[in-house]
PDB file of C-alpha atoms in Angstrom:
ATOM      1  CA  ALA A   1     -40.734 122.205  15.588  1.00 89.00           C
ATOM      2  CA  GLY A   2     -37.825 120.615  17.476  1.00 87.00           C
ATOM      3  CA  LEU A   3     -39.348 117.177  17.105  1.00 88.00           C
ATOM      4  CA  VAL A   4     -39.849 117.691  13.376  1.00 90.00           C
ATOM      5  CA  ARG A   5     -36.238 118.868  13.045  1.00 89.00           C
ATOM      6  CA  GLY A   6     -35.099 115.707  14.850  1.00 84.00           C
ATOM      7  CA  LEU A   7     -37.127 113.603  12.430  1.00 85.00           C
ATOM      8  CA  ASP A   8     -35.637 115.545   9.550  1.00 88.00           C
ATOM      9  CA  ALA A   9     -32.158 114.521  10.722  1.00 84.00           C
ATOM     10  CA  LEU A  10     -33.270 110.879  11.080  1.00 82.00           C
ATOM     11  CA  HIS A  11     -34.864 110.828   7.651  1.00 82.00           C
ATOM     12  CA  LYS A  12     -31.821 112.493   6.069  1.00 86.00           C
ATOM     13  CA  ALA A  13     -29.753 109.729   7.682  1.00 80.00           C
ATOM     14  CA  GLY A  14     -31.988 107.274   5.789  1.00 79.00           C
ATOM     15  CA  VAL A  15     -34.010 105.824   8.663  1.00 81.00           C
ATOM     16  CA  VAL A  16     -37.662 105.672   9.733  1.00 79.00           C
ATOM     17  CA  HIS A  17     -38.345 105.697  13.499  1.00 77.00           C
ATOM     18  CA  ARG A  18     -41.641 103.677  13.441  1.00 77.00           C
ATOM     19  CA  ASP A  19     -42.462 104.181  17.152  1.00 82.00           C
ATOM     20  CA  LEU A  20     -42.724 107.894  17.753  1.00 86.00           C
ATOM     21  CA  LYS A  21     -44.902 108.705  20.792  1.00 87.00           C
ATOM     22  CA  PRO A  22     -44.694 111.080  23.766  1.00 90.00           C
ATOM     23  CA  SER A  23     -42.712 108.636  25.903  1.00 85.00           C
ATOM     24  CA  ASN A  24     -40.123 108.436  23.106  1.00 81.00           C
ATOM     25  CA  VAL A  25     -39.591 112.185  23.048  1.00 85.00           C
ATOM     26  CA  MET A  26     -37.423 114.032  25.581  1.00 86.00           C
ATOM     27  CA  VAL A  27     -37.088 117.742  26.191  1.00 87.00           C
ATOM     28  CA  THR A  28     -33.638 118.598  27.562  1.00 86.00           C
ATOM     29  CA  PRO A  29     -33.202 121.194  30.323  1.00 88.00           C
ATOM     30  CA  GLN A  30     -32.063 123.564  27.561  1.00 88.00           C
ATOM     31  CA  GLY A  31     -35.397 123.087  25.744  1.00 86.00           C
ATOM     32  CA  ARG A  32     -34.070 120.925  22.888  1.00 85.00           C
ATOM     33  CA  VAL A  33     -36.527 118.238  21.754  1.00 84.00           C
ATOM     34  CA  VAL A  34     -34.930 114.841  21.129  1.00 80.00           C
ATOM     35  CA  PRO A  35     -36.540 111.675  19.708  1.00 77.00           C
ATOM     36  CA  LEU A  36     -35.593 108.570  21.751  1.00 74.00           C
ATOM     37  CA  ASP A  37     -35.870 104.770  21.601  1.00 69.00           C
ATOM     38  CA  PHE A  38     -34.523 103.603  18.285  1.00 61.00           C
ATOM     39  CA  GLY A  39     -35.435  99.949  18.846  1.00 55.00           C
ATOM     40  CA  LEU A  40     -37.765  99.816  15.825  1.00 59.00           C
ATOM     41  CA  VAL A  41     -35.792 102.116  13.519  1.00 58.00           C
ATOM     42  CA  VAL A  42     -35.311 100.713  10.035  1.00 61.00           C
ATOM     43  CA  ASP A  43     -33.263 101.745   7.053  1.00 60.00           C
ATOM     44  CA  ALA A  44     -35.779 103.539   4.847  1.00 61.00           C
ATOM     45  CA  HIS A  45     -34.265 101.937   1.747  1.00 55.00           C
ATOM     46  CA  ALA A  46     -34.256  98.429   3.188  1.00 55.00           C
ATOM     47  CA  ALA A  47     -37.501  98.521   5.206  1.00 46.00           C
ATOM     48  CA  VAL A  48     -38.978  95.816   2.994  1.00 46.00           C
ATOM     49  CA  GLN A  49     -36.259  93.334   3.937  1.00 43.00           C
ATOM     50  CA  GLN A  50     -36.261  94.345   7.622  1.00 45.00           C
ATOM     51  CA  THR A  51     -40.009  94.040   8.270  1.00 46.00           C
ATOM     52  CA  ILE A  52     -41.780  90.694   8.252  1.00 48.00           C
ATOM     53  CA  GLN A  53     -44.743  90.692   5.851  1.00 50.00           C
ATOM     54  CA  GLY A  54     -47.890  91.488   7.806  1.00 50.00           C
ATOM     55  CA  ALA A  55     -46.067  92.204  11.078  1.00 55.00           C
ATOM     56  CA  VAL A  56     -47.324  95.194  13.029  1.00 58.00           C
ATOM     57  CA  THR A  57     -44.604  96.952  15.013  1.00 67.00           C
ATOM     58  CA  GLY A  58     -44.940 100.134  17.020  1.00 72.00           C
ATOM     59  CA  THR A  59     -47.530 101.651  19.337  1.00 82.00           C
ATOM     60  CA  LEU A  60     -50.986 101.389  17.790  1.00 85.00           C
ATOM     61  CA  ALA A  61     -52.374 104.712  19.069  1.00 89.00           C
ATOM     62  CA  TYR A  62     -49.617 106.643  17.243  1.00 90.00           C
ATOM     63  CA  MET A  63     -49.206 104.285  14.296  1.00 87.00           C
ATOM     64  CA  ALA A  64     -49.994 105.313  10.717  1.00 89.00           C
ATOM     65  CA  PRO A  65     -52.780 103.378   8.958  1.00 89.00           C
ATOM     66  CA  GLU A  66     -50.340 101.754   6.516  1.00 86.00           C
ATOM     67  CA  GLN A  67     -48.150 100.647   9.407  1.00 80.00           C
ATOM     68  CA  ALA A  68     -51.190  99.211  11.223  1.00 79.00           C
ATOM     69  CA  ARG A  69     -51.971  97.194   8.067  1.00 80.00           C
ATOM     70  CA  GLY A  70     -48.521  95.603   8.220  1.00 73.00           C
ATOM     71  CA  VAL A  71     -47.317  97.203   4.989  1.00 67.00           C
ATOM     72  CA  THR A  72     -43.642  96.461   4.571  1.00 64.00           C
ATOM     73  CA  GLU A  73     -42.638  99.623   2.674  1.00 71.00           C
ATOM     74  CA  LEU A  74     -42.812 102.234   5.396  1.00 74.00           C
ATOM     75  CA  THR A  75     -41.709 105.789   4.694  1.00 80.00           C
ATOM     76  CA  ALA A  76     -41.047 109.025   6.555  1.00 86.00           C
ATOM     77  CA  ALA A  77     -44.789 109.667   6.230  1.00 89.00           C
ATOM     78  CA  CYS A  78     -45.334 107.106   9.033  1.00 89.00           C
ATOM     79  CA  ASP A  79     -43.324 109.226  11.425  1.00 91.00           C
ATOM     80  CA  LEU A  80     -45.179 112.363  10.349  1.00 93.00           C
ATOM     81  CA  TYR A  81     -48.504 110.655  11.065  1.00 94.00           C
ATOM     82  CA  ALA A  82     -47.256 110.050  14.614  1.00 94.00           C
ATOM     83  CA  VAL A  83     -46.338 113.743  14.882  1.00 94.00           C
ATOM     84  CA  GLY A  84     -49.944 114.517  13.915  1.00 96.00           C
ATOM     85  CA  VAL A  85     -51.265 112.244  16.674  1.00 95.00           C
ATOM     86  CA  ILE A  86     -48.901 113.827  19.221  1.00 94.00           C
ATOM     87  CA  LEU A  87     -49.989 117.316  18.107  1.00 94.00           C
ATOM     88  CA  TYR A  88     -53.654 116.273  18.317  1.00 95.00           C
ATOM     89  CA  GLU A  89     -53.091 114.951  21.822  1.00 94.00           C
ATOM     90  CA  LEU A  90     -51.268 118.134  22.900  1.00 92.00           C
ATOM     91  CA  LEU A  91     -54.100 120.298  21.595  1.00 94.00           C
ATOM     92  CA  SER A  92     -57.053 118.238  22.837  1.00 95.00           C
ATOM     93  CA  GLY A  93     -55.782 116.233  25.803  1.00 94.00           C
ATOM     94  CA  ARG A  94     -56.864 112.978  24.177  1.00 94.00           C
ATOM     95  CA  LEU A  95     -56.020 110.646  21.320  1.00 94.00           C
ATOM     96  CA  PRO A  96     -57.885 110.921  17.995  1.00 94.00           C
ATOM     97  CA  PHE A  97     -58.955 107.260  18.163  1.00 92.00           C
ATOM     98  CA  GLU A  98     -59.505 105.297  21.342  1.00 91.00           C
ATOM     99  CA  GLY A  99     -60.839 101.869  22.173  1.00 90.00           C
ATOM    100  CA  PRO A 100     -59.951  98.209  21.827  1.00 92.00           C
ATOM    101  CA  VAL A 101     -57.191  97.146  19.438  1.00 88.00           C
ATOM    102  CA  LEU A 102     -59.431  95.960  16.602  1.00 88.00           C
ATOM    103  CA  ARG A 103     -61.551  99.123  16.805  1.00 90.00           C
ATOM    104  CA  LEU A 104     -58.396 101.263  16.585  1.00 87.00           C
ATOM    105  CA  MET A 105     -57.051  99.332  13.609  1.00 87.00           C
ATOM    106  CA  LEU A 106     -60.382  99.582  11.756  1.00 89.00           C
ATOM    107  CA  ALA A 107     -60.850 103.276  12.556  1.00 91.00           C
ATOM    108  CA  LYS A 108     -57.383 104.131  11.253  1.00 89.00           C
ATOM    109  CA  GLN A 109     -58.234 102.444   7.947  1.00 88.00           C
ATOM    110  CA  THR A 110     -61.763 103.772   7.439  1.00 93.00           C
ATOM    111  CA  GLU A 111     -62.279 107.034   9.347  1.00 92.00           C
ATOM    112  CA  ASP A 112     -60.785 110.478   9.374  1.00 93.00           C
ATOM    113  CA  PRO A 113     -59.902 111.572  12.896  1.00 93.00           C
ATOM    114  CA  PRO A 114     -62.322 114.132  14.334  1.00 93.00           C
ATOM    115  CA  ARG A 115     -61.064 117.708  14.155  1.00 95.00           C
ATOM    116  CA  VAL A 116     -59.577 119.007  17.391  1.00 94.00           C
ATOM    117  CA  ALA A 117     -61.877 122.053  17.154  1.00 93.00           C
ATOM    118  CA  ARG A 118     -64.898 119.784  17.719  1.00 93.00           C
ATOM    119  CA  SER A 119     -63.835 119.227  21.327  1.00 91.00           C
ATOM    120  CA  VAL A 120     -61.673 122.352  21.805  1.00 94.00           C
ATOM    121  CA  PRO A 121     -63.305 125.240  19.917  1.00 92.00           C
ATOM    122  CA  SER A 122     -60.553 127.678  20.956  1.00 93.00           C
ATOM    123  CA  VAL A 123     -57.780 125.714  19.209  1.00 93.00           C
ATOM    124  CA  PRO A 124     -55.937 127.757  16.555  1.00 93.00           C
ATOM    125  CA  GLU A 125     -57.205 126.822  13.089  1.00 93.00           C
ATOM    126  CA  ASP A 126     -53.702 126.444  11.639  1.00 94.00           C
ATOM    127  CA  LEU A 127     -52.695 123.852  14.264  1.00 94.00           C
ATOM    128  CA  ASP A 128     -56.013 122.000  13.917  1.00 95.00           C
ATOM    129  CA  SER A 129     -55.495 121.865  10.139  1.00 95.00           C
ATOM    130  CA  LEU A 130     -51.886 120.727  10.527  1.00 95.00           C
ATOM    131  CA  ALA A 131     -52.837 117.885  12.889  1.00 95.00           C
ATOM    132  CA  SER A 132     -55.540 116.740  10.457  1.00 96.00           C
ATOM    133  CA  ALA A 133     -53.240 116.950   7.437  1.00 96.00           C
ATOM    134  CA  LEU A 134     -50.520 114.953   9.217  1.00 96.00           C
ATOM    135  CA  MET A 135     -53.063 112.231  10.051  1.00 95.00           C
ATOM    136  CA  ASP A 136     -54.359 111.861   6.504  1.00 96.00           C
ATOM    137  CA  ARG A 137     -54.984 108.180   5.771  1.00 93.00           C
ATOM    138  CA  ASP A 138     -53.115 108.546   2.478  1.00 94.00           C
ATOM    139  CA  PRO A 139     -49.373 108.808   3.192  1.00 93.00           C
ATOM    140  CA  ALA A 140     -48.788 110.635  -0.100  1.00 94.00           C
ATOM    141  CA  ALA A 141     -51.232 113.374   0.962  1.00 95.00           C
ATOM    142  CA  ARG A 142     -49.468 114.130   4.259  1.00 95.00           C
ATOM    143  CA  PRO A 143     -47.342 117.263   4.314  1.00 95.00           C
ATOM    144  CA  ARG A 144     -43.584 116.818   4.057  1.00 94.00           C
ATOM    145  CA  ILE A 145     -41.134 118.109   6.662  1.00 92.00           C
ATOM    146  CA  PRO A 146     -40.493 121.493   4.967  1.00 92.00           C
ATOM    147  CA  GLN A 147     -44.260 122.106   4.812  1.00 92.00           C
ATOM    148  CA  VAL A 148     -44.698 121.107   8.471  1.00 93.00           C
ATOM    149  CA  LEU A 149     -41.877 123.401   9.584  1.00 93.00           C
ATOM    150  CA  GLU A 150     -43.348 126.253   7.535  1.00 92.00           C
ATOM    151  CA  ALA A 151     -46.760 125.657   9.135  1.00 91.00           C
ATOM    152  CA  LEU A 152     -45.069 125.833  12.545  1.00 90.00           C
ATOM    153  CA  GLY A 153     -43.488 129.166  11.636  1.00 87.00           C
ATOM    154  CA  VAL A 154     -39.927 127.913  11.210  1.00 86.00           C
ATOM    155  CA  THR A 155     -38.083 130.056   8.692  1.00 73.00           C
ATOM    156  CA  HIS A 156     -35.882 128.683   5.930  1.00 63.00           C
ATOM    157  CA  ALA A 157     -32.741 130.091   7.622  1.00 51.00           C
ATOM    158  CA  SER A 158     -33.414 128.254  10.892  1.00 54.00           C
ATOM    159  CA  ARG A 159     -34.203 125.030   8.991  1.00 51.00           C
ATOM    160  CA  ALA A 160     -30.719 125.057   7.493  1.00 50.00           C
ATOM    161  CA  ARG A 161     -29.228 124.247  10.899  1.00 49.00           C
ATOM    162  CA  THR A 162     -30.081 120.563  10.449  1.00 46.00           C
ATOM    163  CA  THR A 163     -27.357 120.182   7.826  1.00 46.00           C
ATOM    164  CA  SER A 164     -23.660 120.383   8.464  1.00 44.00           C
ATOM    165  CA  PRO A 165     -21.585 123.271   7.083  1.00 44.00           C
ATOM    166  CA  SER A 166     -19.871 120.926   4.635  1.00 46.00           C
ATOM    167  CA  GLY A 167     -23.238 119.786   3.270  1.00 50.00           C
ATOM    168  CA  ALA A 168     -22.557 116.231   4.435  1.00 51.00           C
ATOM    169  CA  THR A 169     -25.340 114.121   5.886  1.00 50.00           C
ATOM    170  CA  PRO A 170     -25.703 115.004   9.572  1.00 49.00           C
ATOM    171  CA  ARG A 171     -24.465 112.461  12.091  1.00 51.00           C
ATOM    172  CA  LEU A 172     -27.295 110.552  13.690  1.00 49.00           C
ATOM    173  CA  VAL A 173     -25.764 110.459  17.170  1.00 54.00           C
ATOM    174  CA  GLY A 174     -22.767 112.175  18.718  1.00 57.00           C
ATOM    175  CA  ARG A 175     -21.755 109.658  21.339  1.00 64.00           C
ATOM    176  CA  GLN A 176     -19.121 111.449  23.439  1.00 72.00           C
ATOM    177  CA  ALA A 177     -21.417 113.897  25.208  1.00 77.00           C
ATOM    178  CA  GLU A 178     -24.165 111.291  25.620  1.00 73.00           C
ATOM    179  CA  LEU A 179     -21.799 108.676  27.046  1.00 71.00           C
ATOM    180  CA  ALA A 180     -20.317 111.222  29.443  1.00 80.00           C
ATOM    181  CA  SER A 181     -23.829 112.130  30.586  1.00 82.00           C
ATOM    182  CA  LEU A 182     -24.719 108.458  31.107  1.00 79.00           C
ATOM    183  CA  ASP A 183     -21.470 107.836  33.016  1.00 80.00           C
ATOM    184  CA  GLU A 184     -22.183 110.824  35.263  1.00 86.00           C
ATOM    185  CA  ALA A 185     -25.765 109.665  35.933  1.00 85.00           C
ATOM    186  CA  TYR A 186     -24.500 106.168  36.728  1.00 82.00           C
ATOM    187  CA  ARG A 187     -21.851 107.546  39.089  1.00 84.00           C
ATOM    188  CA  ARG A 188     -24.438 109.732  40.887  1.00 87.00           C
ATOM    189  CA  SER A 189     -26.898 106.848  41.229  1.00 86.00           C
ATOM    190  CA  HIS A 190     -24.295 104.792  43.062  1.00 83.00           C
ATOM    191  CA  GLY A 191     -23.551 107.697  45.401  1.00 77.00           C
ATOM    192  CA  GLY A 192     -27.014 107.510  46.934  1.00 66.00           C
TER     193      GLY A 192
END
């Protein structure tokens, strides 16, 4: 749920991450889940101008089918597909599609991922269904963030925390605390 809330803030700020994967997700000591590595982030409204026609950017195992095709108009649904792959991997211990690059690209275009329950019969049905829905090949058929949060048991009241009290768009990054943390880590690393 924390990852989905983080994506909600990104999407409300008008950007698509495009490279969501476990190594780009951090859990703080306080248990807060934070998406990282914004090197491939694009403005959702200008993604067409910022992506070269036919270019494939991101990590193939977590990439949505439309992203793997090199489609230039990428939406928040791409990030939600990656959440589905991460959820699938958490539940099953493996990726939904594996193999050489061309096999992965073809599978993402032509096959539905196997249900987690096929390899892990004890998986809760609601999480298995959510992972499958998030990895639907049709981006329009994937659940939206409010539906994902509801499926994860997040109430409407706790969802409201992603917006500021004034109703303004939430800030993407608050730099003071992060810079202080980086400065402290740098100082400690030089102390041995």
